[in-house]
CSV table of C-alpha atoms in Angstrom, one decimal:
chain,number,residue,atom,x,y,z
A,1,MET,CA,54.4,31.4,-19.7
A,2,SER,CA,54.8,35.1,-20.7
A,3,LYS,CA,55.3,36.5,-24.1
A,4,ASN,CA,58.9,37.4,-23.2
A,5,SER,CA,59.8,33.9,-22.0
A,6,ASN,CA,58.1,32.4,-25.0
A,7,GLY,CA,60.3,34.6,-27.3
A,8,LYS,CA,63.4,33.5,-25.4
A,9,THR,CA,62.5,29.8,-25.9
A,10,ALA,CA,62.1,30.5,-29.7
A,11,VAL,CA,65.5,32.1,-29.8
A,12,LEU,CA,67.1,29.2,-28.0
A,13,PHE,CA,65.5,26.8,-30.4
A,14,LEU,CA,66.7,28.7,-33.4
A,15,LEU,CA,70.2,29.0,-32.0
A,16,SER,CA,70.4,25.3,-31.3
A,17,ALA,CA,69.1,24.5,-34.7
A,18,GLY,CA,71.7,26.9,-36.3
A,19,LEU,CA,74.5,25.2,-34.4
A,20,ILE,CA,73.4,21.8,-35.5
A,21,LEU,CA,73.2,23.0,-39.1
A,22,ALA,CA,76.6,24.7,-38.9
A,23,ALA,CA,78.1,21.5,-37.5
A,24,ALA,CA,76.6,19.4,-40.3
A,25,ALA,CA,77.8,21.9,-43.0
A,26,THR,CA,81.3,22.0,-41.5
A,27,TYR,CA,81.6,18.3,-41.5
A,28,LEU,CA,80.3,18.0,-45.1
A,29,LEU,CA,82.8,20.7,-46.3
A,30,SER,CA,85.7,19.0,-44.5
A,31,PHE,CA,84.8,15.7,-46.1
A,32,TYR,CA,84.6,17.3,-49.6
A,33,TYR,CA,87.9,19.1,-49.0
A,34,ARG,CA,89.7,15.8,-48.2
A,35,GLN,CA,88.2,14.2,-51.3
A,36,VAL,CA,89.6,17.0,-53.4
A,37,CYS,CA,93.0,16.7,-51.8
A,38,PHE,CA,93.0,13.0,-52.3
A,39,GLN,CA,92.2,13.5,-56.1
A,40,ILE,CA,95.0,16.1,-56.4
A,41,LEU,CA,97.6,13.8,-54.8
A,42,GLY,CA,96.4,10.8,-56.8
A,43,GLY,CA,96.7,12.8,-60.1
A,44,PHE,CA,100.2,14.0,-59.1
A,45,CYS,CA,101.4,10.5,-58.4
A,46,GLN,CA,99.9,9.1,-61.6
A,47,ARG,CA,101.6,11.8,-63.8
A,48,MET,CA,104.9,11.2,-62.0
A,49,ILE,CA,104.8,7.5,-62.7
A,50,GLU,CA,103.7,8.1,-66.3
A,51,LYS,CA,106.8,10.4,-66.8
A,52,ASN,CA,109.1,8.1,-65.0
A,53,PRO,CA,107.8,4.5,-64.7
A,54,ASP,CA,110.8,3.5,-62.6
A,55,SER,CA,109.6,5.8,-59.8
A,56,ARG,CA,106.5,3.7,-59.2
A,57,GLN,CA,108.0,1.7,-56.3
A,58,VAL,CA,109.4,4.8,-54.8
A,59,VAL,CA,106.1,6.5,-54.8
A,60,LEU,CA,104.3,3.6,-53.3
A,61,GLU,CA,106.9,3.3,-50.5
A,62,LEU,CA,106.6,7.0,-49.9
A,63,LEU,CA,102.8,6.9,-49.6
A,64,LYS,CA,103.0,4.0,-47.1
A,65,THR,CA,105.1,6.0,-44.7
A,66,GLN,CA,102.0,8.2,-44.0
A,67,ASP,CA,104.4,11.1,-43.2
A,68,PHE,CA,105.3,12.2,-46.7
A,69,HIS,CA,103.5,15.5,-46.2
A,70,THR,CA,105.7,16.6,-43.3
A,71,ALA,CA,108.8,16.9,-45.4
A,72,GLY,CA,109.5,19.1,-48.5
A,73,GLU,CA,107.5,22.0,-47.2
A,74,ALA,CA,110.2,24.5,-48.2
A,75,ILE,CA,110.5,23.3,-51.7
A,76,LEU,CA,106.7,23.3,-52.2
A,77,SER,CA,106.6,26.9,-50.9
A,78,ASP,CA,109.4,27.8,-53.4
A,79,PHE,CA,107.2,26.4,-56.1
A,80,GLY,CA,104.2,28.6,-54.9
A,81,TYR,CA,102.2,25.8,-53.2
A,82,ARG,CA,100.4,26.1,-50.0
A,83,PRO,CA,99.1,23.4,-47.6
A,84,SER,CA,95.6,24.0,-48.8
A,85,ASN,CA,96.7,23.0,-52.4
A,86,LEU,CA,97.5,19.4,-51.4
A,87,GLY,CA,95.7,16.6,-49.6
A,88,ILE,CA,97.0,17.3,-46.1
A,89,ARG,CA,95.0,15.4,-43.4
A,90,ASP,CA,93.8,18.1,-41.0
A,91,THR,CA,91.1,17.0,-38.5
A,92,THR,CA,90.6,20.4,-37.0
A,93,ALA,CA,87.5,21.0,-39.1
A,94,PHE,CA,86.1,17.6,-38.1
A,95,TRP,CA,86.5,18.2,-34.4
A,96,VAL,CA,85.0,21.7,-34.8
A,97,ALA,CA,82.0,20.1,-36.5
A,98,VAL,CA,81.7,17.5,-33.7
A,99,ILE,CA,81.9,20.2,-31.0
A,100,LEU,CA,79.4,22.4,-32.7
A,101,PHE,CA,77.0,19.4,-33.3
A,102,PHE,CA,77.1,18.4,-29.6
A,103,ALA,CA,76.8,22.0,-28.4
A,104,GLY,CA,73.8,22.4,-30.6
A,105,GLY,CA,72.3,19.1,-29.5
A,106,ILE,CA,72.8,20.0,-25.8
A,107,LEU,CA,71.3,23.4,-26.3
A,108,PHE,CA,68.4,21.9,-28.2
A,109,PHE,CA,67.8,19.3,-25.4
A,110,PHE,CA,67.7,21.9,-22.6
A,111,SER,CA,65.6,24.2,-24.8
A,112,TYR,CA,63.1,21.4,-25.4
A,113,ARG,CA,63.1,20.5,-21.6
A,114,TYR,CA,62.5,24.1,-20.8
A,115,TRP,CA,59.6,24.4,-23.3
A,116,ARG,CA,58.1,21.1,-22.2
A,117,GLY,CA,58.3,22.1,-18.5
A,118,LYS,CA,56.5,25.3,-19.2
A,119,SER,CA,53.9,23.5,-21.3
A,120,GLU,CA,53.3,20.9,-18.6
A,121,ALA,CA,53.0,23.6,-16.0
A,122,ARG,CA,50.3,25.3,-18.1
A,123,ILE,CA,48.4,22.1,-18.7
A,124,GLN,CA,48.6,21.2,-15.0
A,125,ALA,CA,47.3,24.7,-14.1
A,126,LEU,CA,44.3,24.4,-16.5
A,127,THR,CA,43.6,20.8,-15.3
A,128,GLU,CA,43.6,21.9,-11.6
A,129,TYR,CA,41.3,24.7,-12.5
A,130,LEU,CA,38.8,22.3,-14.2
A,131,GLU,CA,39.1,19.9,-11.3
A,132,LYS,CA,38.1,22.7,-8.9
A,133,ILE,CA,35.1,23.6,-11.1
A,134,ASN,CA,34.0,19.9,-11.3
A,135,THR,CA,34.2,19.4,-7.5
A,136,GLY,CA,32.1,22.5,-6.9
A,137,ARG,CA,34.9,24.8,-5.7
A,138,GLN,CA,35.4,28.3,-7.1
A,139,GLY,CA,38.3,28.2,-9.5
A,140,LEU,CA,40.7,31.1,-9.4
A,141,LEU,CA,41.4,32.9,-12.7
A,142,LEU,CA,44.9,32.0,-14.1
A,143,GLU,CA,47.4,34.6,-15.0
A,144,SER,CA,46.7,35.9,-18.5
A,145,SER,CA,49.5,35.2,-21.0
A,146,GLU,CA,50.3,35.0,-24.7
A,147,ASP,CA,51.3,31.5,-25.7
A,148,ALA,CA,50.1,28.4,-27.5
A,149,PHE,CA,47.6,27.8,-24.7
A,150,SER,CA,46.1,31.3,-24.5
A,151,LYS,CA,43.2,30.5,-26.9
A,152,LEU,CA,42.4,27.2,-25.0
A,153,GLN,CA,42.5,29.1,-21.7
A,154,ASP,CA,40.1,31.7,-23.0
A,155,GLU,CA,37.7,29.1,-24.4
A,156,ILE,CA,37.7,27.2,-21.1
A,157,TYR,CA,36.9,30.4,-19.2
A,158,LYS,CA,34.0,31.1,-21.6
A,159,THR,CA,32.7,27.6,-21.2
A,160,VAL,CA,32.9,27.7,-17.4
A,161,THR,CA,31.2,31.1,-17.3
A,162,ALA,CA,28.4,29.8,-19.5
A,163,LEU,CA,28.0,26.7,-17.3
A,164,TYR,CA,27.8,28.8,-14.2
A,165,GLN,CA,25.1,30.9,-15.7
A,166,THR,CA,23.2,27.9,-16.9
A,167,LYS,CA,23.5,26.2,-13.5
A,168,GLU,CA,22.2,29.3,-11.7
A,169,GLU,CA,19.3,29.6,-14.2
A,170,ALA,CA,18.5,25.9,-13.7
A,171,LEU,CA,18.6,26.2,-9.9
A,172,THR,CA,16.3,29.3,-10.1
A,173,ALA,CA,13.9,27.5,-12.3
A,174,ARG,CA,13.9,24.4,-10.1
A,175,ASN,CA,13.3,26.4,-7.0
A,176,ASN,CA,10.5,28.2,-8.6
A,177,PHE,CA,8.9,25.0,-9.8
A,178,ALA,CA,9.3,23.4,-6.3
A,179,GLU,CA,7.8,26.6,-4.7
A,180,ASN,CA,4.8,26.5,-7.2
A,181,LEU,CA,4.2,22.8,-6.4
A,182,SER,CA,4.3,23.5,-2.7
A,183,ASN,CA,1.9,26.4,-3.1
A,184,ILE,CA,-0.6,24.3,-5.1
A,185,ALA,CA,-0.5,21.6,-2.6
A,186,HIS,CA,-1.1,24.0,0.3
A,187,GLN,CA,-3.9,25.6,-1.6
A,188,LEU,CA,-5.6,22.2,-2.1
A,189,LYS,CA,-5.9,21.8,1.7
A,190,THR,CA,-8.6,24.4,2.2
A,191,PRO,CA,-11.2,23.0,-0.3
A,192,ILE,CA,-10.4,19.4,0.6
A,193,THR,CA,-11.0,20.1,4.3
A,194,SER,CA,-14.2,22.0,3.5
A,195,ILE,CA,-15.6,19.2,1.3
A,196,SER,CA,-14.7,16.6,3.9
A,197,LEU,CA,-16.6,18.4,6.6
A,198,SER,CA,-19.6,18.8,4.2
A,199,VAL,CA,-19.6,15.1,3.5
A,200,GLN,CA,-19.5,14.2,7.2
A,201,MET,CA,-22.5,16.5,7.8
A,202,ALA,CA,-24.4,15.2,4.9
A,203,ARG,CA,-23.8,11.6,6.0
A,204,GLU,CA,-25.3,12.4,9.4
A,205,CYS,CA,-28.3,14.2,8.0
A,206,LEU,CA,-29.2,12.0,5.0
A,207,GLY,CA,-30.0,8.3,5.1
A,208,THR,CA,-30.9,6.9,1.6
A,209,ASP,CA,-28.6,4.3,0.0
A,210,LYS,CA,-28.4,6.3,-3.2
A,211,ILE,CA,-27.1,9.4,-1.3
A,212,HIS,CA,-24.7,7.2,0.6
A,213,ALA,CA,-23.4,5.8,-2.7
A,214,ASN,CA,-22.8,9.3,-3.9
A,215,LEU,CA,-21.1,10.2,-0.7
A,216,ARG,CA,-18.8,7.2,-1.0
A,217,GLU,CA,-17.8,8.4,-4.5
A,218,ILE,CA,-17.1,11.9,-3.1
A,219,GLU,CA,-15.0,10.4,-0.3
A,220,ARG,CA,-13.0,8.3,-2.9
A,221,GLN,CA,-12.2,11.4,-4.9
A,222,LEU,CA,-11.3,13.3,-1.8
A,223,ASN,CA,-8.8,10.5,-0.9
A,224,ARG,CA,-7.3,10.9,-4.3
A,225,LEU,CA,-7.0,14.6,-3.8
A,226,LEU,CA,-5.4,14.1,-0.4
A,227,HIS,CA,-2.9,11.7,-2.0
A,228,LEU,CA,-2.2,14.2,-4.7
A,229,GLU,CA,-1.6,16.9,-2.1
A,230,GLU,CA,0.9,14.7,-0.3
A,231,ALA,CA,2.6,13.7,-3.5
A,232,LEU,CA,3.0,17.4,-4.6
A,233,LEU,CA,4.5,18.3,-1.3
A,234,LEU,CA,6.9,15.5,-1.6
A,235,LEU,CA,7.8,16.4,-5.1
A,236,SER,CA,8.4,20.0,-4.1
A,237,ARG,CA,10.8,18.8,-1.4
A,238,ILE,CA,12.7,16.6,-3.9
A,239,ASP,CA,13.0,19.4,-6.4
A,240,ALA,CA,14.2,21.8,-3.9
A,241,GLY,CA,16.7,19.4,-2.5
A,242,THR,CA,15.3,19.6,1.0
A,243,LEU,CA,14.4,15.9,1.4
A,244,VAL,CA,16.7,14.5,4.0
A,245,PHE,CA,17.8,10.9,4.1
A,246,ASP,CA,19.0,9.1,7.2
A,247,ARG,CA,21.2,6.6,5.4
A,248,LYS,CA,22.7,3.7,7.2
A,249,PRO,CA,23.4,0.0,6.5
A,250,THR,CA,20.0,-1.7,6.1
A,251,ASP,CA,19.1,-5.3,5.3
A,252,VAL,CA,17.4,-5.7,2.0
A,253,PHE,CA,15.1,-8.5,3.2
A,254,THR,CA,13.9,-6.2,6.0
A,255,ILE,CA,13.0,-3.5,3.4
A,256,LEU,CA,11.1,-5.9,1.2
A,257,SER,CA,9.3,-7.6,4.2
A,258,LEU,CA,8.1,-4.3,5.7
A,259,ALA,CA,6.9,-3.1,2.3
A,260,SER,CA,5.1,-6.3,1.8
A,261,ASP,CA,3.5,-6.2,5.2
A,262,ASN,CA,2.2,-2.6,4.6
A,263,LEU,CA,0.5,-3.8,1.4
A,264,TYR,CA,-0.9,-7.0,2.8
A,265,GLU,CA,-4.5,-6.0,2.9
A,266,LEU,CA,-4.4,-4.6,-0.7
A,267,PHE,CA,-2.8,-7.8,-1.9
A,268,LEU,CA,-5.3,-9.9,0.0
A,269,GLU,CA,-8.2,-7.9,-1.4
A,270,LYS,CA,-6.9,-8.3,-5.0
A,271,GLY,CA,-6.1,-12.1,-4.5
A,272,VAL,CA,-2.5,-11.7,-5.3
A,273,LEU,CA,0.3,-13.4,-3.5
A,274,MET,CA,3.5,-11.7,-2.4
A,275,ASP,CA,6.7,-13.8,-2.7
A,276,VAL,CA,9.6,-12.5,-0.6
A,277,PRO,CA,12.1,-15.4,-0.2
A,278,GLU,CA,14.9,-15.5,2.3
A,279,MET,CA,17.9,-13.9,0.8
A,280,GLY,CA,20.7,-14.1,3.4
A,281,GLU,CA,22.4,-11.1,4.8
A,282,ILE,CA,22.6,-8.4,2.1
A,283,SER,CA,22.7,-4.8,3.2
A,284,VAL,CA,22.6,-1.4,1.4
A,285,ASN,CA,23.4,2.1,2.7
A,286,VAL,CA,19.9,3.7,2.5
A,287,ASP,CA,17.2,5.4,4.5
A,288,LEU,CA,14.8,2.6,5.5
A,289,ASP,CA,11.6,4.5,5.5
A,290,TRP,CA,12.0,6.3,2.2
A,291,THR,CA,13.4,3.2,0.4
A,292,MET,CA,10.5,1.2,1.7
A,293,GLU,CA,8.1,3.8,0.3
A,294,ALA,CA,9.8,3.5,-3.1
A,295,VAL,CA,9.6,-0.3,-3.0
A,296,MET,CA,5.9,-0.2,-2.0
A,297,ASN,CA,5.1,1.8,-5.1
A,298,LEU,CA,6.8,-0.7,-7.3
A,299,MET,CA,5.1,-3.7,-5.5
A,300,LYS,CA,1.7,-1.9,-5.8
A,301,ASN,CA,2.2,-1.3,-9.6
A,302,CYS,CA,3.0,-5.0,-10.1
A,303,MET,CA,-0.1,-6.0,-8.1
A,304,GLU,CA,-2.3,-3.7,-10.2
A,305,ALA,CA,-0.9,-5.1,-13.4
A,306,THR,CA,-1.5,-8.8,-12.6
A,307,GLY,CA,-4.7,-10.8,-12.0
A,308,SER,CA,-6.2,-12.7,-9.1
A,309,GLY,CA,-4.4,-15.9,-8.3
A,310,THR,CA,-1.0,-14.7,-9.5
A,311,ALA,CA,2.0,-13.6,-7.5
A,312,VAL,CA,4.4,-10.7,-7.3
A,313,HIS,CA,8.0,-11.9,-6.8
A,314,CYS,CA,11.1,-10.4,-5.3
A,315,SER,CA,14.8,-11.3,-5.5
A,316,CYS,CA,18.1,-9.9,-4.5
A,317,GLU,CA,21.8,-10.6,-5.4
A,318,LYS,CA,25.1,-8.9,-4.7
A,319,ASN,CA,28.4,-8.6,-6.6
A,320,PRO,CA,31.5,-6.4,-6.0
A,321,LEU,CA,29.9,-3.5,-7.9
A,322,TYR,CA,26.3,-3.3,-6.7
A,323,VAL,CA,23.3,-4.8,-4.9
A,324,GLN,CA,20.5,-5.6,-7.3
A,325,ILE,CA,16.9,-5.9,-6.3
A,326,GLN,CA,14.2,-7.2,-8.7
A,327,ILE,CA,10.4,-7.0,-8.4
A,328,TRP,CA,8.3,-8.6,-11.1
A,329,ASP,CA,4.8,-9.8,-11.7
A,330,GLU,CA,3.0,-12.4,-13.9
A,331,GLY,CA,0.9,-10.0,-15.9
A,332,GLU,CA,1.0,-8.9,-19.5
A,333,GLY,CA,4.0,-6.6,-19.1
A,334,PHE,CA,4.5,-3.0,-20.2
A,335,ALA,CA,3.1,-1.8,-23.5
A,336,LYS,CA,6.0,-1.0,-25.9
A,337,GLU,CA,5.0,2.6,-26.3
A,338,ASP,CA,4.8,3.1,-22.5
A,339,LEU,CA,8.4,1.9,-21.7
A,340,PRO,CA,10.2,5.2,-22.5
A,341,HIS,CA,7.7,7.2,-20.4
A,342,LEU,CA,7.1,5.0,-17.3
A,343,PHE,CA,9.0,7.3,-14.9
A,344,GLU,CA,7.6,10.6,-16.1
A,345,ARG,CA,5.4,12.5,-13.7
A,346,PHE,CA,1.7,12.1,-14.1
A,347,TYR,CA,2.1,9.7,-17.1
A,348,ARG,CA,-0.5,7.0,-17.3
A,349,GLY,CA,-0.1,4.3,-19.8
A,350,GLU,CA,-2.7,2.6,-21.9
A,351,ARG,CA,-3.0,-0.4,-19.5
A,352,ALA,CA,-3.2,1.8,-16.4
A,353,LYS,CA,-6.1,1.2,-14.0
A,354,ASN,CA,-8.4,3.9,-12.8
A,355,THR,CA,-6.5,4.1,-9.5
A,356,GLY,CA,-3.6,6.3,-8.8
A,357,ILE,CA,-2.5,9.6,-10.3
A,358,GLY,CA,0.6,8.6,-12.3
A,359,ILE,CA,3.2,9.8,-9.8
A,360,GLY,CA,4.3,6.7,-7.8
A,361,LEU,CA,7.0,5.5,-10.2
A,362,SER,CA,8.4,9.0,-10.6
A,363,LEU,CA,8.7,9.3,-6.8
A,364,SER,CA,10.3,5.8,-6.5
A,365,LYS,CA,12.9,6.7,-9.1
A,366,ALA,CA,13.8,10.0,-7.5
A,367,ILE,CA,14.1,8.5,-4.0
A,368,ILE,CA,16.4,5.7,-5.3
A,369,GLU,CA,18.6,8.0,-7.4
A,370,MET,CA,19.0,10.4,-4.5
A,371,GLN,CA,20.6,7.5,-2.6
A,372,ASP,CA,23.2,6.6,-5.4
A,373,GLY,CA,21.0,4.0,-7.0
A,374,ILE,CA,19.3,3.5,-10.3
A,375,LEU,CA,15.9,2.2,-11.3
A,376,HIS,CA,14.7,0.9,-14.6
A,377,ALA,CA,11.9,-1.3,-16.0
A,378,TYR,CA,11.6,-3.9,-18.7
A,379,ASN,CA,9.5,-6.8,-19.9
A,380,LEU,CA,10.5,-10.4,-19.0
A,381,PRO,CA,11.1,-12.8,-21.9
A,382,ASN,CA,8.2,-15.1,-20.7
A,383,GLY,CA,5.8,-12.2,-19.9
A,384,GLY,CA,5.4,-9.9,-16.9
A,385,ALA,CA,6.8,-6.6,-16.0
A,386,CYS,CA,10.1,-6.3,-14.0
A,387,TYR,CA,11.5,-3.4,-12.0
A,388,GLU,CA,15.2,-3.5,-11.3
A,389,ILE,CA,17.0,-1.5,-8.6
A,390,ARG,CA,20.8,-1.2,-8.3
A,391,PHE,CA,22.6,0.3,-5.3
A,392,TYR,CA,26.3,0.8,-6.1
A,393,SER,CA,29.0,-0.1,-3.6
A,394,HIS,CA,30.8,3.3,-3.8
């Protein structure tokens, strides 16, 4: 909507409003004029009857004829009277008022429709621009104009420009972070490989139990470093968005069973049972291997949080909105202060064991969320920690 068309719309509004006001004024003046004429005629008849009481009946009969004003025009003119001096019933002013009123109303209606159409077109253009931005497409700049929406349009452009800059900065920072993680992980390989070779050579050359115990501790720490290296590489792929998922319909019971089988020896060594009941046919659209990796981390955390002779339980249910998977243990549950930080990288709570590096839950959360799912944790009312996964149907 240009400044010129906006001015034309304002003129049309003023013109239509003027016509409506003129029509209303004309009608009011016409009504007042007839009232004055009525009073003049009433006063004349009253004075005539007062002067000549016998004329009362004649006056009444004359008034009932409704055409008394069509005769005697010559004599009234001779006396200096004009039609405007008497209560003559003239509807011309009334009809002029009606015509002006309807003309103003019609002009106002079409002016309003024109203004509303232009406003809706502007709103639609701004809406389509924002939809393109939200869907990742490059929005074209709209034609600059001076109207009621100009300031809104300018503010939208400023906001979108700022968001683009923020997005680019965030992507640059994320890529830099991912690259740094990858570099650190690769740099760890050289000393780890060198230490591993040295441990193997020392084991072959030395034979005392004390030395073997020290070597086993070195090997244990090397395994932790190897796990850290793999985790950092995986984190770098997640942050860079290069982790590819082969998503297809997968049975939930299959995911839980395979994850349980891979942890069988750890569960057996700890003396913890794994309860994976039959669940019927419930499928989710996920990558089997990566989802199983995420579930294994949750099962392992439950196992480490509970004692010997207890069990880790699993369940699954489906509704029209999502598929929900729950994994819980029979331990003490999460510490209250740990709950807000459970899925932070490298965070280790007060009840954490000496195993692990505090990255498993963060990886599980990232893997699940990258497949349109959510993961959160809470304490059960009767004790125990519970992890809940939801994969939404859309």
